[in-house]
Short mmCIF file of C-alpha atoms in Angstrom, two decimals:
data_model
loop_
_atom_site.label_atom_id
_atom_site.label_comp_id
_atom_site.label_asym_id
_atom_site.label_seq_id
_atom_site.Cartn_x
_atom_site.Cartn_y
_atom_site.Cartn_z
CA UNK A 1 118.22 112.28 92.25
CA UNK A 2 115.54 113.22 94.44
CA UNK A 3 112.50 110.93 95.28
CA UNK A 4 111.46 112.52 98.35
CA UNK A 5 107.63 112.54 97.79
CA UNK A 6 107.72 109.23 96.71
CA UNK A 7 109.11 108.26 100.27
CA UNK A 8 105.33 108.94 102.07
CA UNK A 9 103.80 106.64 99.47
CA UNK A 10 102.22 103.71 101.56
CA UNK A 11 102.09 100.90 99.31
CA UNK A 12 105.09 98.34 99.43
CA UNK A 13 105.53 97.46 95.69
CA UNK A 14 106.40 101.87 95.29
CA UNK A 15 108.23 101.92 98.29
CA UNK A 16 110.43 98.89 96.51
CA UNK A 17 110.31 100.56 93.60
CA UNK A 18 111.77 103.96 95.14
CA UNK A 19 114.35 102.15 96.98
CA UNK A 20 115.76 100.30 94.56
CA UNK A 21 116.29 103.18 92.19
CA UNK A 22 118.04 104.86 95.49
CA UNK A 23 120.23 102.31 96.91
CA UNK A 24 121.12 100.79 93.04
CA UNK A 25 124.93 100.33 91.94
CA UNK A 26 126.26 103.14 89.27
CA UNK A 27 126.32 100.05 86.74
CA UNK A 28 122.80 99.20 87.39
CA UNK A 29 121.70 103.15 87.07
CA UNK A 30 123.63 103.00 83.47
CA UNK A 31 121.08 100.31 82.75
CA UNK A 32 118.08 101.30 83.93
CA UNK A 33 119.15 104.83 82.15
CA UNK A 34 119.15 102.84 78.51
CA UNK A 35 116.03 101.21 79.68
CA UNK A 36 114.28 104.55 80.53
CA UNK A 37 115.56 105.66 77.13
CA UNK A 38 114.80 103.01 75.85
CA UNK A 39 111.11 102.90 77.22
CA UNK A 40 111.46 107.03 75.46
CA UNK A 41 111.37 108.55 79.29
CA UNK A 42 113.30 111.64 79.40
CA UNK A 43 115.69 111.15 82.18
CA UNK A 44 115.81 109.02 85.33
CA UNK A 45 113.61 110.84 87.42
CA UNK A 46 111.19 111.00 84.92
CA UNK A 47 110.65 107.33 84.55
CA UNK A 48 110.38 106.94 88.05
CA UNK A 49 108.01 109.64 88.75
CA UNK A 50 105.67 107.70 85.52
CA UNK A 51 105.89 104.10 86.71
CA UNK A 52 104.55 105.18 90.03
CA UNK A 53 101.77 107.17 88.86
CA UNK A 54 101.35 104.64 86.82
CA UNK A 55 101.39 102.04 89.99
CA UNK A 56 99.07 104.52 92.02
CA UNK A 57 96.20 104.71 88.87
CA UNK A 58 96.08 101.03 88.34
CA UNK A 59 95.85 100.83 92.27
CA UNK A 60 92.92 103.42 92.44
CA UNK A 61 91.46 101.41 89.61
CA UNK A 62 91.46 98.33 91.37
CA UNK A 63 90.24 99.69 94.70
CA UNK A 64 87.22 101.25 92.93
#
């Protein structure tokens, strides 16, 4: 899994966020996988990629 552009995100709560998908055990990934699934996300990467643009909107939200 690749979360390269989320790496030159400047806010600390993504930068958690990316990192902890990254550096996760293999049983944690299993259950953030049935969460994703769960949540009807498509695969991993997919959930990631909408939380944080997710994250970013409610941040440009706020900031306006």
């Amino acid at each position: 899994m690749r979360l390269e552009p989320y790496r030159k995100v400047t806010t600390d709560r993504r930068k958690t966020f990316a990192r902890l998908i990254v550096e996760m055990p293999i049983s944690d990934l299993e259950e953030f996988d049935q969460w994703a699934g769960s949540k009807g996300y498509a695969s991993r990467a997919d959930a990631v990629r909408q939380v944080l643009a997710k994250s970013m909107s409610e941040e440009a939200a706020s900031s306006a």
